[in-house]
Amino acid sequence: MTDAGAVALAEKVLAALKGEGATLAVAESLTGGLLAATLVDVPGASAVFRGSVTAYATEVKASVLGVDEGLLAVHGPVHPVVARQMADGVRRLLGATYGLATTGVAGPEPQDGRPVGTVHVALAGPAGTRAVSPLLSGGRATIRLNTVTVALELLLERAANA
């Protein structure tokens, strides 16, 4: 179930990307497909959205998205560089202009010493890769939904500055 506010934001993002002839792919861990679902709730999303990889298991981040196994072994899957590599990996894998990735801890328990609400979102594109790391609060569903919003805002900000 997606949120109307997030879908409205996705609509703006997709319109901006369509206007520049750009495409998007997403790699999700924390959000578990919610980001992709939010994007495809927008009619006509297929003009921009290439697809997604839900890499919930750590080994999938390495084997499918190309996240460095040494990085995962040392820092675990909840790390800003992991998010950046996920974004780069899905962009390359699906042949998109931009890759957007989410990883973090939605709860209800901390993971690998990281508190609930630890989130890393990354955007990869022609100009490089950028990650943001907000600390979110609330329950599991709220953290996941707010992560989708953070991801879409990061992409919209980039689209506005292109």
PDB file of N, CA and C in Angstrom, residues 62-116:
ATOM      1  N   ALA A  62      25.639  -8.249  -3.113  1.00  0.00           N
ATOM      2  CA  ALA A  62      26.944  -8.525  -3.735  1.00  0.00           C
ATOM      3  C   ALA A  62      26.784  -9.224  -5.080  1.00  0.00           C
ATOM      4  N   SER A  63      26.021 -10.314  -5.122  1.00  0.00           N
ATOM      5  CA  SER A  63      25.974 -11.148  -6.329  1.00  0.00           C
ATOM      6  C   SER A  63      25.209 -10.512  -7.483  1.00  0.00           C
ATOM      7  N   VAL A  64      24.168  -9.743  -7.196  1.00  0.00           N
ATOM      8  CA  VAL A  64      23.354  -9.158  -8.264  1.00  0.00           C
ATOM      9  C   VAL A  64      23.751  -7.708  -8.541  1.00  0.00           C
ATOM     10  N   LEU A  65      23.948  -6.935  -7.480  1.00  0.00           N
ATOM     11  CA  LEU A  65      24.204  -5.502  -7.651  1.00  0.00           C
ATOM     12  C   LEU A  65      25.684  -5.142  -7.682  1.00  0.00           C
ATOM     13  N   GLY A  66      26.543  -6.083  -7.324  1.00  0.00           N
ATOM     14  CA  GLY A  66      27.975  -5.818  -7.374  1.00  0.00           C
ATOM     15  C   GLY A  66      28.536  -5.061  -6.188  1.00  0.00           C
ATOM     16  N   VAL A  67      27.824  -5.062  -5.070  1.00  0.00           N
ATOM     17  CA  VAL A  67      28.359  -4.419  -3.871  1.00  0.00           C
ATOM     18  C   VAL A  67      29.577  -5.217  -3.404  1.00  0.00           C
ATOM     19  N   ASP A  68      30.621  -4.508  -3.029  1.00  0.00           N
ATOM     20  CA  ASP A  68      31.879  -5.125  -2.620  1.00  0.00           C
ATOM     21  C   ASP A  68      31.678  -6.043  -1.408  1.00  0.00           C
ATOM     22  N   GLU A  69      32.062  -7.310  -1.560  1.00  0.00           N
ATOM     23  CA  GLU A  69      31.884  -8.289  -0.481  1.00  0.00           C
ATOM     24  C   GLU A  69      32.703  -7.924   0.754  1.00  0.00           C
ATOM     25  N   GLY A  70      33.890  -7.356   0.552  1.00  0.00           N
ATOM     26  CA  GLY A  70      34.714  -6.938   1.686  1.00  0.00           C
ATOM     27  C   GLY A  70      34.050  -5.827   2.481  1.00  0.00           C
ATOM     28  N   LEU A  71      33.440  -4.888   1.779  1.00  0.00           N
ATOM     29  CA  LEU A  71      32.706  -3.807   2.434  1.00  0.00           C
ATOM     30  C   LEU A  71      31.564  -4.376   3.268  1.00  0.00           C
ATOM     31  N   LEU A  72      30.815  -5.310   2.681  1.00  0.00           N
ATOM     32  CA  LEU A  72      29.709  -5.934   3.406  1.00  0.00           C
ATOM     33  C   LEU A  72      30.204  -6.711   4.618  1.00  0.00           C
ATOM     34  N   ALA A  73      31.341  -7.391   4.487  1.00  0.00           N
ATOM     35  CA  ALA A  73      31.882  -8.176   5.600  1.00  0.00           C
ATOM     36  C   ALA A  73      32.318  -7.279   6.754  1.00  0.00           C
ATOM     37  N   VAL A  74      32.882  -6.123   6.432  1.00  0.00           N
ATOM     38  CA  VAL A  74      33.386  -5.226   7.468  1.00  0.00           C
ATOM     39  C   VAL A  74      32.279  -4.363   8.069  1.00  0.00           C
ATOM     40  N   HIS A  75      31.428  -3.791   7.215  1.00  0.00           N
ATOM     41  CA  HIS A  75      30.450  -2.808   7.683  1.00  0.00           C
ATOM     42  C   HIS A  75      29.013  -3.300   7.715  1.00  0.00           C
ATOM     43  N   GLY A  76      28.735  -4.430   7.067  1.00  0.00           N
ATOM     44  CA  GLY A  76      27.363  -4.907   6.983  1.00  0.00           C
ATOM     45  C   GLY A  76      26.610  -4.159   5.897  1.00  0.00           C
ATOM     46  N   PRO A  77      25.340  -4.505   5.701  1.00  0.00           N
ATOM     47  CA  PRO A  77      24.568  -3.929   4.597  1.00  0.00           C
ATOM     48  C   PRO A  77      24.027  -2.522   4.854  1.00  0.00           C
ATOM     49  N   VAL A  78      24.119  -2.042   6.097  1.00  0.00           N
ATOM     50  CA  VAL A  78      23.569  -0.729   6.437  1.00  0.00           C
ATOM     51  C   VAL A  78      24.722   0.266   6.534  1.00  0.00           C
ATOM     52  N   HIS A  79      25.079   0.836   5.378  1.00  0.00           N
ATOM     53  CA  HIS A  79      26.234   1.724   5.302  1.00  0.00           C
ATOM     54  C   HIS A  79      26.056   2.621   4.074  1.00  0.00           C
ATOM     55  N   PRO A  80      26.475   3.890   4.144  1.00  0.00           N
ATOM     56  CA  PRO A  80      26.270   4.773   2.992  1.00  0.00           C
ATOM     57  C   PRO A  80      27.002   4.320   1.728  1.00  0.00           C
ATOM     58  N   VAL A  81      28.161   3.714   1.870  1.00  0.00           N
ATOM     59  CA  VAL A  81      28.890   3.242   0.679  1.00  0.00           C
ATOM     60  C   VAL A  81      28.167   2.051   0.057  1.00  0.00           C
ATOM     61  N   VAL A  82      27.533   1.226   0.876  1.00  0.00           N
ATOM     62  CA  VAL A  82      26.720   0.128   0.348  1.00  0.00           C
ATOM     63  C   VAL A  82      25.579   0.709  -0.489  1.00  0.00           C
ATOM     64  N   ALA A  83      24.907   1.730   0.030  1.00  0.00           N
ATOM     65  CA  ALA A  83      23.823   2.366  -0.721  1.00  0.00           C
ATOM     66  C   ALA A  83      24.337   2.916  -2.040  1.00  0.00           C
ATOM     67  N   ARG A  84      25.497   3.551  -2.014  1.00  0.00           N
ATOM     68  CA  ARG A  84      26.071   4.111  -3.248  1.00  0.00           C
ATOM     69  C   ARG A  84      26.368   3.003  -4.257  1.00  0.00           C
ATOM     70  N   GLN A  85      26.943   1.905  -3.783  1.00  0.00           N
ATOM     71  CA  GLN A  85      27.261   0.804  -4.691  1.00  0.00           C
ATOM     72  C   GLN A  85      25.997   0.122  -5.209  1.00  0.00           C
ATOM     73  N   MET A  86      24.967   0.057  -4.396  1.00  0.00           N
ATOM     74  CA  MET A  86      23.685  -0.485  -4.857  1.00  0.00           C
ATOM     75  C   MET A  86      23.119   0.384  -5.977  1.00  0.00           C
ATOM     76  N   ALA A  87      23.162   1.709  -5.792  1.00  0.00           N
ATOM     77  CA  ALA A  87      22.641   2.631  -6.804  1.00  0.00           C
ATOM     78  C   ALA A  87      23.436   2.516  -8.104  1.00  0.00           C
ATOM     79  N   ASP A  88      24.757   2.472  -7.985  1.00  0.00           N
ATOM     80  CA  ASP A  88      25.613   2.293  -9.173  1.00  0.00           C
ATOM     81  C   ASP A  88      25.308   0.963  -9.858  1.00  0.00           C
ATOM     82  N   GLY A  89      25.163  -0.086  -9.051  1.00  0.00           N
ATOM     83  CA  GLY A  89      24.942  -1.428  -9.588  1.00  0.00           C
ATOM     84  C   GLY A  89      23.631  -1.560 -10.339  1.00  0.00           C
ATOM     85  N   VAL A  90      22.550  -1.032  -9.775  1.00  0.00           N
ATOM     86  CA  VAL A  90      21.252  -1.162 -10.449  1.00  0.00           C
ATOM     87  C   VAL A  90      21.201  -0.276 -11.689  1.00  0.00           C
ATOM     88  N   ARG A  91      21.863   0.843 -11.626  1.00  0.00           N
ATOM     89  CA  ARG A  91      21.927   1.718 -12.813  1.00  0.00           C
ATOM     90  C   ARG A  91      22.593   0.980 -13.971  1.00  0.00           C
ATOM     91  N   ARG A  92      23.702   0.356 -13.675  1.00  0.00           N
ATOM     92  CA  ARG A  92      24.451  -0.400 -14.687  1.00  0.00           C
ATOM     93  C   ARG A  92      23.664  -1.633 -15.143  1.00  0.00           C
ATOM     94  N   LEU A  93      23.138  -2.387 -14.199  1.00  0.00           N
ATOM     95  CA  LEU A  93      22.425  -3.636 -14.489  1.00  0.00           C
ATOM     96  C   LEU A  93      21.221  -3.423 -15.392  1.00  0.00           C
ATOM     97  N   LEU A  94      20.455  -2.363 -15.138  1.00  0.00           N
ATOM     98  CA  LEU A  94      19.224  -2.132 -15.882  1.00  0.00           C
ATOM     99  C   LEU A  94      19.359  -1.064 -16.968  1.00  0.00           C
ATOM    100  N   GLY A  95      20.575  -0.562 -17.158  1.00  0.00           N
ATOM    101  CA  GLY A  95      20.822   0.378 -18.241  1.00  0.00           C
ATOM    102  C   GLY A  95      20.044   1.671 -18.118  1.00  0.00           C
ATOM    103  N   ALA A  96      20.008   2.232 -16.921  1.00  0.00           N
ATOM    104  CA  ALA A  96      19.244   3.455 -16.665  1.00  0.00           C
ATOM    105  C   ALA A  96      20.153   4.672 -16.551  1.00  0.00           C
ATOM    106  N   THR A  97      19.580   5.824 -16.772  1.00  0.00           N
ATOM    107  CA  THR A  97      20.303   7.078 -16.578  1.00  0.00           C
ATOM    108  C   THR A  97      20.627   7.260 -15.099  1.00  0.00           C
ATOM    109  N   TYR A  98      19.661   6.919 -14.245  1.00  0.00           N
ATOM    110  CA  TYR A  98      19.818   7.079 -12.800  1.00  0.00           C
ATOM    111  C   TYR A  98      19.507   5.782 -12.076  1.00  0.00           C
ATOM    112  N   GLY A  99      20.248   5.560 -10.995  1.00  0.00           N
ATOM    113  CA  GLY A  99      19.974   4.459 -10.080  1.00  0.00           C
ATOM    114  C   GLY A  99      19.698   5.051  -8.710  1.00  0.00           C
ATOM    115  N   LEU A 100      18.686   4.561  -8.042  1.00  0.00           N
ATOM    116  CA  LEU A 100      18.290   5.047  -6.728  1.00  0.00           C
ATOM    117  C   LEU A 100      18.247   3.843  -5.793  1.00  0.00           C
ATOM    118  N   ALA A 101      18.851   3.954  -4.605  1.00  0.00           N
ATOM    119  CA  ALA A 101      18.939   2.798  -3.704  1.00  0.00           C
ATOM    120  C   ALA A 101      18.592   3.161  -2.267  1.00  0.00           C
ATOM    121  N   THR A 102      18.032   2.170  -1.560  1.00  0.00           N
ATOM    122  CA  THR A 102      17.692   2.339  -0.140  1.00  0.00           C
ATOM    123  C   THR A 102      18.238   1.170   0.665  1.00  0.00           C
ATOM    124  N   THR A 103      18.790   1.476   1.830  1.00  0.00           N
ATOM    125  CA  THR A 103      19.188   0.448   2.787  1.00  0.00           C
ATOM    126  C   THR A 103      19.082   1.058   4.183  1.00  0.00           C
ATOM    127  N   GLY A 104      18.892   0.226   5.179  1.00  0.00           N
ATOM    128  CA  GLY A 104      18.775   0.749   6.535  1.00  0.00           C
ATOM    129  C   GLY A 104      18.107  -0.239   7.470  1.00  0.00           C
ATOM    130  N   VAL A 105      17.674   0.280   8.608  1.00  0.00           N
ATOM    131  CA  VAL A 105      17.057  -0.536   9.658  1.00  0.00           C
ATOM    132  C   VAL A 105      15.666   0.015   9.952  1.00  0.00           C
ATOM    133  N   ALA A 106      14.636  -0.732   9.554  1.00  0.00           N
ATOM    134  CA  ALA A 106      13.253  -0.296   9.796  1.00  0.00           C
ATOM    135  C   ALA A 106      12.724  -0.788  11.140  1.00  0.00           C
ATOM    136  N   GLY A 107      13.402  -1.755  11.728  1.00  0.00           N
ATOM    137  CA  GLY A 107      12.967  -2.250  13.023  1.00  0.00           C
ATOM    138  C   GLY A 107      12.129  -3.509  12.907  1.00  0.00           C
ATOM    139  N   PRO A 108      11.663  -4.021  13.979  1.00  0.00           N
ATOM    140  CA  PRO A 108      11.554  -3.346  15.265  1.00  0.00           C
ATOM    141  C   PRO A 108      12.820  -3.384  16.118  1.00  0.00           C
ATOM    142  N   GLU A 109      13.826  -4.164  15.709  1.00  0.00           N
ATOM    143  CA  GLU A 109      15.059  -4.290  16.492  1.00  0.00           C
ATOM    144  C   GLU A 109      16.236  -3.666  15.751  1.00  0.00           C
ATOM    145  N   PRO A 110      17.273  -3.211  16.494  1.00  0.00           N
ATOM    146  CA  PRO A 110      18.498  -2.750  15.840  1.00  0.00           C
ATOM    147  C   PRO A 110      19.111  -3.896  15.015  1.00  0.00           C
ATOM    148  N   GLN A 111      19.961  -3.544  14.049  1.00  0.00           N
ATOM    149  CA  GLN A 111      20.627  -4.540  13.197  1.00  0.00           C
ATOM    150  C   GLN A 111      22.112  -4.218  13.140  1.00  0.00           C
ATOM    151  N   ASP A 112      22.935  -5.207  13.419  1.00  0.00           N
ATOM    152  CA  ASP A 112      24.397  -5.049  13.348  1.00  0.00           C
ATOM    153  C   ASP A 112      24.873  -3.814  14.105  1.00  0.00           C
ATOM    154  N   GLY A 113      24.269  -3.547  15.257  1.00  0.00           N
ATOM    155  CA  GLY A 113      24.669  -2.413  16.069  1.00  0.00           C
ATOM    156  C   GLY A 113      24.141  -1.070  15.596  1.00  0.00           C
ATOM    157  N   ARG A 114      23.322  -1.079  14.557  1.00  0.00           N
ATOM    158  CA  ARG A 114      22.754   0.163  14.028  1.00  0.00           C
ATOM    159  C   ARG A 114      21.342   0.322  14.584  1.00  0.00           C
ATOM    160  N   PRO A 115      21.010   1.501  15.083  1.00  0.00           N
ATOM    161  CA  PRO A 115      19.680   1.688  15.671  1.00  0.00           C
ATOM    162  C   PRO A 115      18.576   1.718  14.627  1.00  0.00           C
ATOM    163  N   VAL A 116      17.373   1.395  15.072  1.00  0.00           N
ATOM    164  CA  VAL A 116      16.182   1.511  14.229  1.00  0.00           C
ATOM    165  C   VAL A 116      16.093   2.957  13.745  1.00  0.00           C
TER     166      VAL A 116
END
